[in-house]
Amino acid sequence: MADQAEAFVAAIDQGTTSTRFIIYDRHRRPVGSHQVEFTQIYPEAGWVEHDPMEILETVRVCMAKAVEKAGAAGHGIAAGIRGVGLTNQRETTVIWSKSTGLPLYNAIVWMDARTSGICRRLEKELAGGRTHFVETCGLPISTYFSAVKVLWMLENVEAVRAAVESGDALFGTVDTWLIWNLTGGASAAGGIHVTDCSNASRTMLMNLKTLDWDLPTLETLGIPLSILPKIVSNSELIGEIAGGWPLTGVPIAGCLGDQHAAMLGQLCRKGEAKSTYGTGAFILLNTGDEVVRSSHGLLSTVAYKLGPAAPTNYALEGSIAIAGAAVQWLRDGLGLIRTAAEIEGLAAEVENSGGVYFVPAFNGLFAPWWREDARGVCIGITRYTNRGHIARAVLESMAFQVKEVLNSMHKDAGEKREAKTRDGEFLLRVDGGATVNNLLMQIQVSVVFQSAFFLVRGPAGEPVVRPADIETTCLGAAYAAGLAAGVWTEAEIFAGAEEAAAATTFRPRMGEEQRRSKFESWCKAVSRTFDLADLSL
């Protein structure tokens, strides 16, 4: 490569509860960052929305502040940023006016459950029921995905229906909304209306094999092709940032959904898996160029495609709706803790959960159950139960949900599709804000790994490995942009996969009998959550 001493790559990470912008030098070190939380809107029980205009403003602020901080630290950022990558909350759906640039309704967030009626209707009308589109898009009919959110807007928002009929409507997930605005929006030049193949794979509308919109699916659902963006790869020069934004003229050179970006940031190649702990938790196993169909409640999806001519890597994914959000609920809803970080100390005050089990089915359950009629439960409460037991049960709920997904993943993928270390161990790479919680990581490895799960060489089990930089989602977007902008080669990026010196490894401390007993109790708790959606208010 040419001398890149002053080369920097930046990334927008637009998440479910906050937006951040991080600038990296060519050695992958962050040199400037800024993060802003934004409003969560809950119009009704089970409904979750965001203001797309507020999201835009958080991106503007984060970009400006990160550049300012990097400059103050002595880095020549203004002339050195070669590309910007973008990663985003995935299925969240926006429809806006092409002529005014204004959203026609709030963004409907991925975890929103208002479309359950539409899902039940489709399941009854379509020959394949809930799995009608699985062969094409890898996804079951669920409130989770963008297509049913589009249908809800078409059926319930007059402004959306009118704009679609007049040809003035544009649809996109948050990546599309941001790129369109960053590259010009409603100006005379006009914004670029694109999405990437990883985000498109979460709409229920893309054909996994062709990486293009599936016309029979669009016809079946009555969604016009004209409102959909062009699908591009995860690493290519998409367009330049327009005037009026920080970093005007810098190319947007990479785009991935957040979980796909985390997989790239963790440098997961074929057979390797990662778990990201954020608002939800998302476990992906890279299956290489093979689309693996799940018969155990998982999703087939795109992992990443690093260039227009590059091969497509696919993945099996288990999506968990509520992970870190349960900790936020303890803080904001119950006032049990003042900050999210306090849960570790509170949970550590007790040796176990005291027989308490918490299932955070706030808006139903995703993988591997896919039960939209589920609602949260906290069971096993006795006079002995205290705050610490509740806190520990919340942490255990994250670990048990991940265990359920990994069990399904193992059944679907089989031994041949799982990469092992030279010592015969299967490494689960973890990332996301919640992984700073050492107790959670210890609980995770203790409840998941046992001699009967994956092949192990002895009683130590397979480790969970936490990288030194836990913000791998942002790093993955930066990798994609840096690759397209010529800052790194693919070989240079993946060379870091062997650099494990700074990682922290956790190994199980729980006996197999206790592990099995606790998991059976968890399964009993999950069964109690079903068929509760119609409880009276």
PDB file of C-alpha atoms in Angstrom, residues 20-150:
ATOM      1  CA  ARG A  20     -21.996   7.529  17.874  1.00  0.00           C
ATOM      2  CA  PHE A  21     -19.243   8.582  15.497  1.00  0.00           C
ATOM      3  CA  ILE A  22     -15.714   7.196  15.847  1.00  0.00           C
ATOM      4  CA  ILE A  23     -12.606   8.175  13.892  1.00  0.00           C
ATOM      5  CA  TYR A  24      -9.831   5.572  13.546  1.00  0.00           C
ATOM      6  CA  ASP A  25      -6.232   5.953  12.418  1.00  0.00           C
ATOM      7  CA  ARG A  26      -4.739   3.455   9.971  1.00  0.00           C
ATOM      8  CA  HIS A  27      -3.632   1.305  12.944  1.00  0.00           C
ATOM      9  CA  ARG A  28      -7.313   0.875  13.936  1.00  0.00           C
ATOM     10  CA  ARG A  29      -6.923   3.044  17.015  1.00  0.00           C
ATOM     11  CA  PRO A  30      -9.830   5.405  17.850  1.00  0.00           C
ATOM     12  CA  VAL A  31      -8.600   9.022  17.859  1.00  0.00           C
ATOM     13  CA  GLY A  32     -11.904  10.844  18.329  1.00  0.00           C
ATOM     14  CA  SER A  33     -15.458   9.861  19.210  1.00  0.00           C
ATOM     15  CA  HIS A  34     -18.775  11.234  20.373  1.00  0.00           C
ATOM     16  CA  GLN A  35     -22.065   9.625  21.375  1.00  0.00           C
ATOM     17  CA  VAL A  36     -25.589  11.032  21.825  1.00  0.00           C
ATOM     18  CA  GLU A  37     -28.712   9.278  23.106  1.00  0.00           C
ATOM     19  CA  PHE A  38     -32.070  10.083  21.532  1.00  0.00           C
ATOM     20  CA  THR A  39     -35.762   9.801  22.402  1.00  0.00           C
ATOM     21  CA  GLN A  40     -37.592   6.482  22.618  1.00  0.00           C
ATOM     22  CA  ILE A  41     -41.272   6.973  21.743  1.00  0.00           C
ATOM     23  CA  TYR A  42     -43.883   4.537  23.096  1.00  0.00           C
ATOM     24  CA  PRO A  43     -47.311   5.601  21.748  1.00  0.00           C
ATOM     25  CA  GLU A  44     -49.051   2.425  22.964  1.00  0.00           C
ATOM     26  CA  ALA A  45     -48.149  -0.831  24.675  1.00  0.00           C
ATOM     27  CA  GLY A  46     -45.894  -2.793  22.327  1.00  0.00           C
ATOM     28  CA  TRP A  47     -45.301   0.172  19.997  1.00  0.00           C
ATOM     29  CA  VAL A  48     -41.817   1.699  19.670  1.00  0.00           C
ATOM     30  CA  GLU A  49     -40.962   4.660  17.429  1.00  0.00           C
ATOM     31  CA  HIS A  50     -38.105   7.076  16.699  1.00  0.00           C
ATOM     32  CA  ASP A  51     -38.163  10.561  15.207  1.00  0.00           C
ATOM     33  CA  PRO A  52     -36.096  10.287  11.976  1.00  0.00           C
ATOM     34  CA  MET A  53     -35.280  14.012  12.106  1.00  0.00           C
ATOM     35  CA  GLU A  54     -33.884  13.671  15.622  1.00  0.00           C
ATOM     36  CA  ILE A  55     -31.729  10.770  14.438  1.00  0.00           C
ATOM     37  CA  LEU A  56     -30.352  12.977  11.641  1.00  0.00           C
ATOM     38  CA  GLU A  57     -29.460  15.681  14.138  1.00  0.00           C
ATOM     39  CA  THR A  58     -27.630  13.190  16.398  1.00  0.00           C
ATOM     40  CA  VAL A  59     -25.500  12.145  13.425  1.00  0.00           C
ATOM     41  CA  ARG A  60     -24.664  15.777  12.668  1.00  0.00           C
ATOM     42  CA  VAL A  61     -23.701  16.504  16.278  1.00  0.00           C
ATOM     43  CA  CYS A  62     -21.649  13.315  16.691  1.00  0.00           C
ATOM     44  CA  MET A  63     -19.693  13.937  13.488  1.00  0.00           C
ATOM     45  CA  ALA A  64     -18.873  17.526  14.416  1.00  0.00           C
ATOM     46  CA  LYS A  65     -17.909  16.734  18.004  1.00  0.00           C
ATOM     47  CA  ALA A  66     -15.743  13.735  17.109  1.00  0.00           C
ATOM     48  CA  VAL A  67     -13.839  15.760  14.507  1.00  0.00           C
ATOM     49  CA  GLU A  68     -13.395  18.549  17.058  1.00  0.00           C
ATOM     50  CA  LYS A  69     -12.071  16.156  19.692  1.00  0.00           C
ATOM     51  CA  ALA A  70      -9.668  14.478  17.268  1.00  0.00           C
ATOM     52  CA  GLY A  71      -8.388  17.873  16.151  1.00  0.00           C
ATOM     53  CA  ALA A  72      -7.907  18.994  19.743  1.00  0.00           C
ATOM     54  CA  ALA A  73      -5.833  15.857  20.321  1.00  0.00           C
ATOM     55  CA  GLY A  74      -3.476  16.948  17.537  1.00  0.00           C
ATOM     56  CA  HIS A  75      -4.685  14.769  14.673  1.00  0.00           C
ATOM     57  CA  GLY A  76      -4.892  16.277  11.191  1.00  0.00           C
ATOM     58  CA  ILE A  77      -8.398  14.998  10.612  1.00  0.00           C
ATOM     59  CA  ALA A  78      -9.794  17.536   8.151  1.00  0.00           C
ATOM     60  CA  ALA A  79      -7.596  16.429   5.241  1.00  0.00           C
ATOM     61  CA  GLY A  80      -7.012  12.857   6.345  1.00  0.00           C
ATOM     62  CA  ILE A  81     -10.374  11.078   6.458  1.00  0.00           C
ATOM     63  CA  ARG A  82     -10.451   8.825   3.394  1.00  0.00           C
ATOM     64  CA  GLY A  83     -13.908   7.354   3.901  1.00  0.00           C
ATOM     65  CA  VAL A  84     -16.883   7.055   6.225  1.00  0.00           C
ATOM     66  CA  GLY A  85     -18.607   3.763   7.004  1.00  0.00           C
ATOM     67  CA  LEU A  86     -22.132   3.465   8.306  1.00  0.00           C
ATOM     68  CA  THR A  87     -23.785   0.871  10.493  1.00  0.00           C
ATOM     69  CA  ASN A  88     -27.308   0.988  11.828  1.00  0.00           C
ATOM     70  CA  GLN A  89     -30.203  -0.584  13.679  1.00  0.00           C
ATOM     71  CA  ARG A  90     -31.549  -2.829  10.995  1.00  0.00           C
ATOM     72  CA  GLU A  91     -35.268  -3.535  10.476  1.00  0.00           C
ATOM     73  CA  THR A  92     -36.405  -0.111  11.726  1.00  0.00           C
ATOM     74  CA  THR A  93     -38.494   1.374   8.907  1.00  0.00           C
ATOM     75  CA  VAL A  94     -38.773   4.914   7.543  1.00  0.00           C
ATOM     76  CA  ILE A  95     -40.957   6.221   4.712  1.00  0.00           C
ATOM     77  CA  TRP A  96     -40.424   9.817   3.645  1.00  0.00           C
ATOM     78  CA  SER A  97     -41.333  12.354   0.949  1.00  0.00           C
ATOM     79  CA  LYS A  98     -38.922  12.585  -1.967  1.00  0.00           C
ATOM     80  CA  SER A  99     -39.949  16.205  -2.636  1.00  0.00           C
ATOM     81  CA  THR A 100     -39.843  17.625   0.895  1.00  0.00           C
ATOM     82  CA  GLY A 101     -37.337  15.272   2.508  1.00  0.00           C
ATOM     83  CA  LEU A 102     -39.599  14.971   5.551  1.00  0.00           C
ATOM     84  CA  PRO A 103     -40.663  11.674   7.105  1.00  0.00           C
ATOM     85  CA  LEU A 104     -44.304  10.782   6.529  1.00  0.00           C
ATOM     86  CA  TYR A 105     -44.495   8.987   9.866  1.00  0.00           C
ATOM     87  CA  ASN A 106     -42.139   8.232  12.727  1.00  0.00           C
ATOM     88  CA  ALA A 107     -39.690   5.388  12.200  1.00  0.00           C
ATOM     89  CA  ILE A 108     -41.236   2.103  13.354  1.00  0.00           C
ATOM     90  CA  VAL A 109     -38.534   0.356  15.382  1.00  0.00           C
ATOM     91  CA  TRP A 110     -37.453  -3.249  14.847  1.00  0.00           C
ATOM     92  CA  MET A 111     -38.855  -4.415  18.207  1.00  0.00           C
ATOM     93  CA  ASP A 112     -42.274  -2.801  17.624  1.00  0.00           C
ATOM     94  CA  ALA A 113     -45.109  -5.359  17.800  1.00  0.00           C
ATOM     95  CA  ARG A 114     -48.063  -3.433  16.316  1.00  0.00           C
ATOM     96  CA  THR A 115     -48.001  -5.551  13.149  1.00  0.00           C
ATOM     97  CA  SER A 116     -48.951  -8.812  14.886  1.00  0.00           C
ATOM     98  CA  GLY A 117     -52.432  -8.677  13.332  1.00  0.00           C
ATOM     99  CA  ILE A 118     -50.969  -8.284   9.842  1.00  0.00           C
ATOM    100  CA  CYS A 119     -48.629 -11.216  10.480  1.00  0.00           C
ATOM    101  CA  ARG A 120     -51.500 -13.468  11.590  1.00  0.00           C
ATOM    102  CA  ARG A 121     -53.512 -12.450   8.532  1.00  0.00           C
ATOM    103  CA  LEU A 122     -50.648 -13.275   6.163  1.00  0.00           C
ATOM    104  CA  GLU A 123     -50.066 -16.614   7.860  1.00  0.00           C
ATOM    105  CA  LYS A 124     -53.711 -17.545   7.217  1.00  0.00           C
ATOM    106  CA  GLU A 125     -53.832 -16.221   3.642  1.00  0.00           C
ATOM    107  CA  LEU A 126     -50.548 -17.603   2.306  1.00  0.00           C
ATOM    108  CA  ALA A 127     -50.062 -21.251   1.404  1.00  0.00           C
ATOM    109  CA  GLY A 128     -46.815 -21.583   3.326  1.00  0.00           C
ATOM    110  CA  GLY A 129     -48.155 -19.967   6.488  1.00  0.00           C
ATOM    111  CA  ARG A 130     -45.549 -18.408   8.744  1.00  0.00           C
ATOM    112  CA  THR A 131     -42.671 -19.838   6.661  1.00  0.00           C
ATOM    113  CA  HIS A 132     -44.111 -18.816   3.281  1.00  0.00           C
ATOM    114  CA  PHE A 133     -41.133 -16.605   2.338  1.00  0.00           C
ATOM    115  CA  VAL A 134     -38.353 -18.534   4.110  1.00  0.00           C
ATOM    116  CA  GLU A 135     -37.055 -20.277   1.001  1.00  0.00           C
ATOM    117  CA  THR A 136     -36.594 -16.916  -0.740  1.00  0.00           C
ATOM    118  CA  CYS A 137     -35.506 -14.535   2.021  1.00  0.00           C
ATOM    119  CA  GLY A 138     -34.529 -16.821   4.924  1.00  0.00           C
ATOM    120  CA  LEU A 139     -37.009 -15.148   7.293  1.00  0.00           C
ATOM    121  CA  PRO A 140     -40.345 -16.165   8.833  1.00  0.00           C
ATOM    122  CA  ILE A 141     -43.315 -13.815   8.827  1.00  0.00           C
ATOM    123  CA  SER A 142     -42.785 -11.745  11.973  1.00  0.00           C
ATOM    124  CA  THR A 143     -43.357  -8.273  13.403  1.00  0.00           C
ATOM    125  CA  TYR A 144     -39.549  -7.989  13.446  1.00  0.00           C
ATOM    126  CA  PHE A 145     -39.047  -7.361   9.741  1.00  0.00           C
ATOM    127  CA  SER A 146     -39.498  -4.235   7.638  1.00  0.00           C
ATOM    128  CA  ALA A 147     -42.022  -5.521   5.092  1.00  0.00           C
ATOM    129  CA  VAL A 148     -44.880  -5.818   7.583  1.00  0.00           C
ATOM    130  CA  LYS A 149     -44.074  -2.361   8.978  1.00  0.00           C
ATOM    131  CA  VAL A 150     -44.423  -0.970   5.450  1.00  0.00           C
TER     132      VAL A 150
END
